[in-house]
Amino acid sequence: MFTIKAYHNPYLQVGQSRVQAVLTVNVNQSVSLTPAPLALAIALDHSGSMDGAKMRAARDGAIKVIQALDENITFMVVSFNERAKVIVPPCGGTPKHKKQAVEAMQHIYATGGTCMSYALDTIVQHFGQDASRALKILFLTDGRNEGEQRRDLDRAIENCRRVQASISAWGIGTDWDEAELRHMAEATHGSADIIPTPQQVEAAFTAAFMEMRNTSITSARLRLWSPAGVKIHRFEQVYPNIVPLGLEPDSANPRYQVASLGSFAAGDGRDYLLDLDVPTYDPGQQFLMVRPSISYFAAGSSSELEEKSAQDGWVFVQWTEDASLAAQMEEHIAHYTHQEDLLRSLKEGQAYLAVGDYDKATRMLGQALEISERTGNDRITRLLSQLVMRDAKGTIQLNKQASEVARKTLAINSGRTSKLK
């Protein structure tokens, strides 16, 4: 089912105790997988700013998804402003329930402010936790979470993470906060993106739902065994986007650290970066530092399954007195190190742009463009090309006339990375 491979330079100079490795985790494309039971929650902002075309588009887009549901899919609809309202309680996607849901959707109207935590809390309360089921939340807003404290939203997102609910967060227009939506996505193994105009809501919702229904593996966990003396001090997803992830000790075995990976479909692949502190040894002998395995629930299975990695997924190291061997940087690590540099340049450039420091914004965004081009990050290169460009002499120039949509699209996509080519 899964293939795990490790990439790193196994040679350390005598006395060196820091190791980096990239672990690639892939679900085999050729494996025939049954879709996992799906629980879908649709959360729609109906604050006052959604009035008019945005509210109609949100309602119509949600109805389109509801009409496409199968009978074995459980769904609910929640709208939110200063409070959350259950428009459709959890029910199966039968023709009767879908007809009732479409009728209930006609009575959503825009009014009030924006408190996002109520919608997420309501969904968690109604759906709870079931590791064998894929719980997905389709979330749409056009504004910032101004009606409550950020800690309230953070708490609600943590509750979603705890029950393994994955949020697909969409911002319609440009008045929303990309940091809020990206946090929703990153904390829950979800996604975040922009819908520039109301006319694009239906297509975005439909595409997101089609991806959700392909989910076949739920509650995947990467289990990292390491010997005494080895400390994993950073574990980070680096593809398809950069997301810091936490590791938790296994209460049954102190030698294991465990990371939640979320859900997968056939053919999905993700890459992770490990930073290790290891004890040092004399030159010559090879030592095993990390041995990964993965546990998960698959459709049709009532119990958790586990797969061990083959030896090409293990992290071995040995010390050497040959400085040239120890100095070599493995290409996967180099690639993702550059992707992290790209993200830092993007964040700094956008921060300078926001405060009107155009010289520094030009320098940092130009640096980001150079990295994205060199590392084959075509998506970021395309988005950056709307903000900065090269003149006939090759000098980077800032496009001060770039639209707010272009800026917002780059901001919400800043963490996207590319595969090593």
Coordinates of C-alpha atoms in Angstrom, one line a residue:
M1 CA 0.0 0.0 0.0
F2 CA 2.6 2.5 1.1
T3 CA 6.2 3.1 0.0
I4 CA 8.6 5.0 2.3
K5 CA 12.0 6.0 1.2
A6 CA 14.7 7.9 3.0
Y7 CA 17.2 10.4 1.4
H8 CA 20.2 11.7 3.2
N9 CA 24.0 11.8 3.2
P10 CA 24.9 8.8 5.5
Y11 CA 28.4 10.1 6.1
L12 CA 29.2 12.3 9.1
Q13 CA 32.5 13.8 9.9
V14 CA 34.1 12.6 13.2
G15 CA 32.4 14.4 16.1
Q16 CA 29.4 15.6 14.0
S17 CA 26.0 14.9 15.7
R18 CA 23.4 16.6 13.5
V19 CA 21.6 14.7 10.7
Q20 CA 19.0 15.7 8.2
A21 CA 16.9 13.3 6.1
V22 CA 13.9 13.5 3.8
L23 CA 11.3 10.8 4.0
T24 CA 9.0 10.3 1.0
V25 CA 5.6 8.6 1.7
N26 CA 3.6 7.4 -1.3
V27 CA 0.4 5.5 -1.7
N28 CA 0.9 3.1 -4.6
Q29 CA -1.1 4.3 -7.7
S30 CA -1.7 0.8 -8.9
V31 CA -3.4 -0.4 -5.7
S32 CA -7.2 -0.7 -6.1
L33 CA -8.7 1.1 -3.2
T34 CA -12.3 1.5 -2.1
P35 CA -13.3 5.0 -1.0
A36 CA -13.5 5.5 2.7
P37 CA -16.8 6.3 4.4
L38 CA -17.1 10.1 4.0
A39 CA -18.6 12.6 6.5
L40 CA -18.9 16.0 4.8
A41 CA -19.7 19.3 6.6
I42 CA -20.3 22.5 4.6
A43 CA -19.8 25.7 6.6
L44 CA -20.9 28.9 5.0
D45 CA -20.3 32.4 6.2
H46 CA -23.6 34.4 6.1
S47 CA -22.3 37.6 7.7
G48 CA -23.6 40.9 6.4
S49 CA -20.7 41.3 3.9
M50 CA -21.8 38.1 2.1
D51 CA -25.1 39.8 1.0
G52 CA -26.0 39.6 -2.7
A53 CA -24.0 37.7 -5.3
K54 CA -21.6 36.1 -2.8
M55 CA -24.4 34.6 -0.7
R56 CA -26.2 33.3 -3.7
A57 CA -23.1 31.8 -5.1
A58 CA -22.2 30.1 -1.8
R59 CA -25.7 28.7 -1.5
D60 CA -25.8 27.5 -5.1
G61 CA -22.3 26.0 -4.9
A62 CA -23.2 24.1 -1.7
I63 CA -26.4 22.8 -3.4
K64 CA -24.4 21.5 -6.3
V65 CA -22.3 19.5 -4.0
I66 CA -25.3 18.2 -2.1
Q67 CA -26.9 17.0 -5.3
A68 CA -23.8 15.1 -6.1
L69 CA -23.7 13.1 -2.8
D70 CA -24.0 9.4 -2.7
E71 CA -26.4 7.7 -0.2
N72 CA -23.4 6.3 1.8
I73 CA -22.1 9.8 2.4
T74 CA -23.2 11.5 5.7
F75 CA -23.5 15.3 5.4
M76 CA -24.5 18.4 7.3
V77 CA -24.7 22.2 6.5
V78 CA -23.8 24.9 9.0
S79 CA -24.0 28.7 8.4
F80 CA -22.3 31.2 10.7
N81 CA -22.1 34.8 11.6
E82 CA -21.9 35.7 15.3
R83 CA -23.3 32.3 16.0
A84 CA -23.6 29.0 14.1
K85 CA -26.9 27.7 12.8
V86 CA -27.4 24.1 11.8
I87 CA -29.2 24.3 8.4
V88 CA -29.1 20.6 7.7
P89 CA -28.4 18.2 10.6
P90 CA -26.2 15.1 9.9
C91 CA -28.0 12.8 7.5
G92 CA -27.3 10.4 4.7
G93 CA -27.2 11.6 1.1
T94 CA -30.5 10.0 0.1
P95 CA -32.8 11.7 -2.5
K96 CA -35.2 12.6 0.3
H97 CA -32.5 14.2 2.5
K98 CA -30.9 16.0 -0.4
K99 CA -34.3 17.5 -1.4
Q100 CA -34.9 18.6 2.1
A101 CA -31.4 20.1 2.3
V102 CA -31.9 22.1 -0.9
E103 CA -35.1 23.5 0.4
A104 CA -33.5 24.5 3.7
M105 CA -30.7 26.2 1.9
Q106 CA -33.1 28.7 0.4
H107 CA -33.5 30.3 3.8
I108 CA -29.9 31.4 4.4
Y109 CA -29.5 35.1 4.3
A110 CA -26.6 37.5 5.1
T111 CA -26.5 39.5 8.3
G112 CA -24.3 40.2 11.3
G113 CA -20.5 39.7 11.9
T114 CA -18.1 36.9 11.6
C115 CA -17.2 34.3 14.3
M116 CA -15.7 31.3 12.7
S117 CA -15.1 29.1 15.8
Y118 CA -18.8 28.5 16.3
A119 CA -19.2 26.8 12.9
L120 CA -16.2 24.5 13.6
D121 CA -17.3 23.7 17.1
T122 CA -20.8 22.8 15.9
I123 CA -19.4 20.4 13.3
V124 CA -17.2 18.7 15.8
Q125 CA -20.0 18.4 18.3
H126 CA -22.3 16.7 15.8
F127 CA -19.8 14.4 14.1
G128 CA -17.4 13.6 16.9
Q129 CA -14.5 11.3 16.2
D130 CA -14.4 8.1 14.1
A131 CA -11.0 7.0 12.8
S132 CA -12.5 4.8 10.1
R133 CA -14.3 7.7 8.5
A134 CA -12.9 10.6 6.5
L135 CA -14.3 13.8 8.1
K136 CA -14.0 16.7 5.7
I137 CA -15.1 20.3 6.1
L138 CA -15.8 22.6 3.2
F139 CA -15.4 26.1 4.7
L140 CA -16.2 29.4 2.9
T141 CA -15.8 33.0 4.2
D142 CA -15.4 36.4 2.7
G143 CA -14.0 38.2 5.8
R144 CA -11.8 38.1 8.8
N145 CA -12.6 36.5 12.2
E146 CA -13.3 39.9 13.8
G147 CA -16.1 39.0 16.1
E148 CA -14.0 36.9 18.5
Q149 CA -10.5 36.5 19.8
R150 CA -8.0 34.6 17.7
R151 CA -7.5 32.2 20.6
D152 CA -11.2 31.1 20.2
L153 CA -10.5 30.2 16.5
D154 CA -7.3 28.5 17.4
R155 CA -9.1 26.4 20.0
A156 CA -11.8 25.4 17.5
I157 CA -9.2 24.4 14.9
E158 CA -7.4 22.3 17.5
N159 CA -10.7 20.5 18.2
C160 CA -10.9 19.8 14.5
R161 CA -7.4 18.4 14.5
R162 CA -8.1 16.3 17.5
V163 CA -11.0 14.5 15.8
Q164 CA -9.1 14.4 12.5
A165 CA -11.4 16.7 10.6
S166 CA -9.7 18.1 7.5
I167 CA -10.6 21.6 6.5
S168 CA -10.8 22.8 2.9
A169 CA -10.8 26.6 3.5
W170 CA -11.8 29.0 0.8
G171 CA -11.7 32.8 0.9
I172 CA -14.1 34.6 -1.6
G173 CA -13.0 38.0 -2.7
T174 CA -9.9 39.6 -1.1
D175 CA -11.0 40.8 2.4
W176 CA -10.2 37.7 4.3
D177 CA -7.1 36.9 6.3
E178 CA -4.8 34.3 4.6
A179 CA -3.1 33.5 8.0
E180 CA -6.4 32.4 9.4
L181 CA -7.3 30.2 6.5
R182 CA -3.8 28.7 6.1
H183 CA -3.8 27.8 9.8
M184 CA -7.1 26.0 9.4
A185 CA -5.6 24.0 6.5
E186 CA -2.2 23.4 7.9
A187 CA -3.3 22.2 11.3
T188 CA -5.8 19.8 9.9
H189 CA -4.0 18.4 6.8
G190 CA -6.4 20.3 4.6
S191 CA -6.0 23.0 2.0
A192 CA -6.6 26.8 1.6
D193 CA -7.1 28.9 -1.5
I194 CA -8.8 31.9 -3.0
I195 CA -12.1 32.2 -5.0
P196 CA -11.7 35.6 -6.6
T197 CA -15.3 36.1 -7.8
P198 CA -18.8 34.6 -6.9
Q199 CA -19.0 33.1 -10.4
Q200 CA -16.1 30.7 -9.5
V201 CA -17.6 29.3 -6.2
E202 CA -19.4 26.4 -7.9
A203 CA -16.4 25.1 -9.7
A204 CA -14.2 25.4 -6.6
F205 CA -16.7 23.6 -4.4
T206 CA -17.2 20.8 -7.0
A207 CA -13.4 20.3 -7.5
A208 CA -12.8 20.2 -3.7
F209 CA -15.7 17.7 -3.2
M210 CA -14.4 15.4 -6.0
E211 CA -11.0 15.3 -4.3
M212 CA -12.6 14.6 -1.0
R213 CA -14.6 11.6 -2.2
N214 CA -11.4 9.9 -3.5
T215 CA -10.1 9.5 0.0
S216 CA -9.4 5.9 0.7
I217 CA -7.0 5.9 3.7
T218 CA -7.8 7.7 7.0
S219 CA -6.1 8.5 10.2
A220 CA -2.6 7.7 8.8
R221 CA 0.2 8.0 11.4
L222 CA 3.9 7.9 10.7
R223 CA 5.7 6.0 13.5
L224 CA 9.4 6.8 13.9
W225 CA 11.6 4.3 15.9
S226 CA 14.9 5.6 17.1
P227 CA 17.5 4.1 19.5
A228 CA 18.4 5.7 22.9
G229 CA 20.3 8.9 22.5
V230 CA 18.7 10.0 19.3
K231 CA 16.5 13.1 19.4
I232 CA 14.2 14.2 16.6
H233 CA 14.0 18.0 17.1
R234 CA 12.2 18.9 13.9
F235 CA 9.7 17.1 11.8
E236 CA 8.2 19.1 8.9
Q237 CA 6.1 18.4 5.8
V238 CA 7.9 19.9 2.8
Y239 CA 5.8 18.7 -0.1
P240 CA 3.2 19.5 -1.4
N241 CA 3.5 22.5 1.0
I242 CA 5.6 23.4 4.0
V243 CA 3.8 22.6 7.3
P244 CA 5.5 22.2 10.7
L245 CA 4.3 19.0 12.3
G246 CA 4.4 17.8 15.8
L247 CA 5.6 14.5 17.1
E248 CA 4.1 12.8 20.1
P249 CA 5.7 9.9 22.1
D250 CA 4.1 6.5 21.9
S251 CA 2.8 5.7 25.4
A252 CA 3.3 2.0 24.8
N253 CA 6.9 2.3 23.5
P254 CA 9.3 5.2 24.5
R255 CA 11.4 4.4 21.4
Y256 CA 8.7 5.6 19.0
Q257 CA 7.6 9.1 18.1
V258 CA 4.4 9.4 16.2
A259 CA 3.1 12.0 13.7
S260 CA -0.4 12.3 12.4
L261 CA -0.5 12.5 8.6
G262 CA -4.2 12.8 7.9
S263 CA -5.9 11.0 5.0
F264 CA -4.6 9.8 1.6
A265 CA -6.0 8.7 -1.8
A266 CA -4.4 6.3 -4.3
G267 CA -1.3 7.9 -5.8
D268 CA -0.9 10.6 -3.1
G269 CA 2.6 11.4 -2.1
R270 CA 4.1 13.7 0.6
D271 CA 7.6 14.5 1.6
Y272 CA 8.9 15.2 5.2
L273 CA 12.1 16.7 6.5
L274 CA 13.7 15.3 9.7
D275 CA 16.3 17.0 11.8
L276 CA 18.1 14.6 14.2
D277 CA 20.6 15.0 17.0
V278 CA 22.5 11.7 17.4
P279 CA 25.2 10.3 19.6
T280 CA 28.7 10.1 18.0
Y281 CA 30.7 7.0 17.4
D282 CA 34.1 6.0 16.0
P283 CA 34.6 5.9 12.2
G284 CA 33.7 2.9 10.1
Q285 CA 30.7 1.2 11.6
Q286 CA 27.2 2.0 10.4
F287 CA 24.4 2.7 12.8
L288 CA 20.6 2.8 12.4
M289 CA 19.1 6.1 13.6
V290 CA 15.5 6.0 12.4
R291 CA 13.2 3.2 11.2
P292 CA 9.8 4.4 10.0
S293 CA 6.5 2.5 9.8
I294 CA 3.0 3.7 9.0
S295 CA -0.4 2.8 10.5
Y296 CA -3.7 3.7 9.0
F297 CA -7.4 2.7 8.5
A298 CA -8.5 1.6 5.1
A299 CA -12.0 1.3 3.7
G300 CA -13.6 -2.0 4.7
S301 CA -11.2 -2.5 7.7
S302 CA -12.6 -2.1 11.2
S303 CA -9.1 -2.1 12.8
E304 CA -5.9 -0.2 12.3
L305 CA -3.4 -1.6 9.8
E306 CA 0.4 -1.2 10.0
E307 CA 3.1 -1.4 7.4
K308 CA 6.9 -1.6 8.1
S309 CA 9.2 0.3 5.8
A310 CA 11.9 -1.6 3.7
Q311 CA 15.5 -0.8 4.4
D312 CA 15.6 2.0 1.8
G313 CA 13.2 3.9 4.2
W314 CA 15.7 3.6 7.1
V315 CA 18.1 6.3 8.1
F316 CA 21.6 4.9 8.6
V317 CA 24.7 7.0 9.4
Q318 CA 28.4 6.3 9.8
W319 CA 31.3 8.5 10.8
T320 CA 34.2 9.1 8.5
E321 CA 37.5 11.0 8.5
D322 CA 37.0 11.8 4.8
A323 CA 35.8 15.4 4.9
S324 CA 34.7 15.3 1.2
L325 CA 32.3 12.5 1.9
A326 CA 30.8 14.3 4.9
A327 CA 30.5 17.6 3.0
Q328 CA 28.2 16.3 0.3
M329 CA 24.6 17.5 0.5
E330 CA 21.9 15.0 -0.7
E331 CA 19.9 16.5 -3.5
H332 CA 16.5 16.1 -1.9
I333 CA 17.6 17.9 1.2
A334 CA 19.2 20.7 -0.9
H335 CA 16.0 21.1 -2.9
Y336 CA 13.7 21.4 0.2
T337 CA 16.2 23.7 1.9
H338 CA 15.8 26.0 -1.1
Q339 CA 12.0 25.7 -0.8
E340 CA 12.2 26.9 2.8
D341 CA 14.4 29.8 1.6
L342 CA 11.7 30.6 -1.0
L343 CA 9.0 30.7 1.7
R344 CA 11.0 33.0 3.9
S345 CA 11.7 35.4 0.9
L346 CA 8.0 35.4 0.0
K347 CA 6.9 36.2 3.5
E348 CA 9.4 39.0 3.9
G349 CA 8.6 40.4 0.5
Q350 CA 4.9 40.5 1.1
A351 CA 5.4 42.0 4.6
Y352 CA 7.5 44.9 3.0
L353 CA 4.9 45.3 0.3
A354 CA 2.1 45.6 2.9
V355 CA 3.8 48.5 4.6
G356 CA 4.8 50.2 1.3
D357 CA 8.6 49.6 1.5
Y358 CA 8.8 48.9 -2.2
D359 CA 12.6 48.7 -2.5
K360 CA 12.9 45.9 0.1
A361 CA 9.8 44.2 -1.3
T362 CA 11.3 44.2 -4.8
R363 CA 14.6 42.7 -3.5
M364 CA 12.9 40.0 -1.5
L365 CA 10.3 39.1 -4.1
G366 CA 13.0 39.1 -6.8
Q367 CA 15.0 36.7 -4.7
A368 CA 11.9 34.5 -4.3
L369 CA 11.4 34.6 -8.1
E370 CA 15.0 33.5 -8.7
I371 CA 14.6 30.5 -6.3
S372 CA 11.3 29.4 -7.6
E373 CA 12.6 29.4 -11.2
R374 CA 15.8 27.6 -10.2
T375 CA 14.0 24.9 -8.3
G376 CA 11.2 24.3 -10.8
N377 CA 8.4 25.7 -8.6
D378 CA 6.2 26.6 -11.6
R379 CA 3.1 27.5 -9.6
I380 CA 4.9 30.1 -7.4
T381 CA 6.9 31.4 -10.4
R382 CA 3.6 32.0 -12.3
L383 CA 2.1 33.8 -9.3
L384 CA 5.2 35.9 -8.6
S385 CA 5.4 36.9 -12.3
Q386 CA 2.3 39.0 -11.7
L387 CA 4.0 41.0 -9.0
V388 CA 7.6 41.3 -10.2
M389 CA 9.1 41.2 -13.7
R390 CA 12.5 41.6 -15.4
D391 CA 13.1 44.5 -17.7
A392 CA 15.2 44.3 -20.9
K393 CA 18.4 44.4 -18.9
G394 CA 17.3 41.6 -16.6
T395 CA 16.7 43.9 -13.6
I396 CA 13.8 43.0 -11.3
Q397 CA 11.0 45.5 -11.3
L398 CA 8.0 45.6 -9.0
N399 CA 4.5 45.7 -10.6
K400 CA 2.9 48.3 -8.4
Q401 CA -0.3 47.9 -10.4
A402 CA -0.7 44.3 -9.6
S403 CA -4.3 43.5 -8.5
E404 CA -5.3 42.7 -4.9
V405 CA -6.4 39.3 -6.3
A406 CA -2.9 38.6 -7.6
R407 CA -1.4 39.6 -4.2
K408 CA -3.9 37.5 -2.2
T409 CA -3.5 34.5 -4.5
L410 CA 0.3 34.5 -3.9
A411 CA -0.2 35.0 -0.2
I412 CA -2.5 32.0 0.3
N413 CA -0.2 29.8 -1.9
S414 CA 3.1 30.9 -0.5
G415 CA 3.8 27.5 1.2
R416 CA 3.4 25.4 -1.9
T417 CA 6.5 23.5 -2.9
S418 CA 7.7 21.6 -5.9
K419 CA 9.0 18.0 -6.3
L420 CA 12.6 17.4 -7.1
K421 CA 12.9 17.1 -10.9

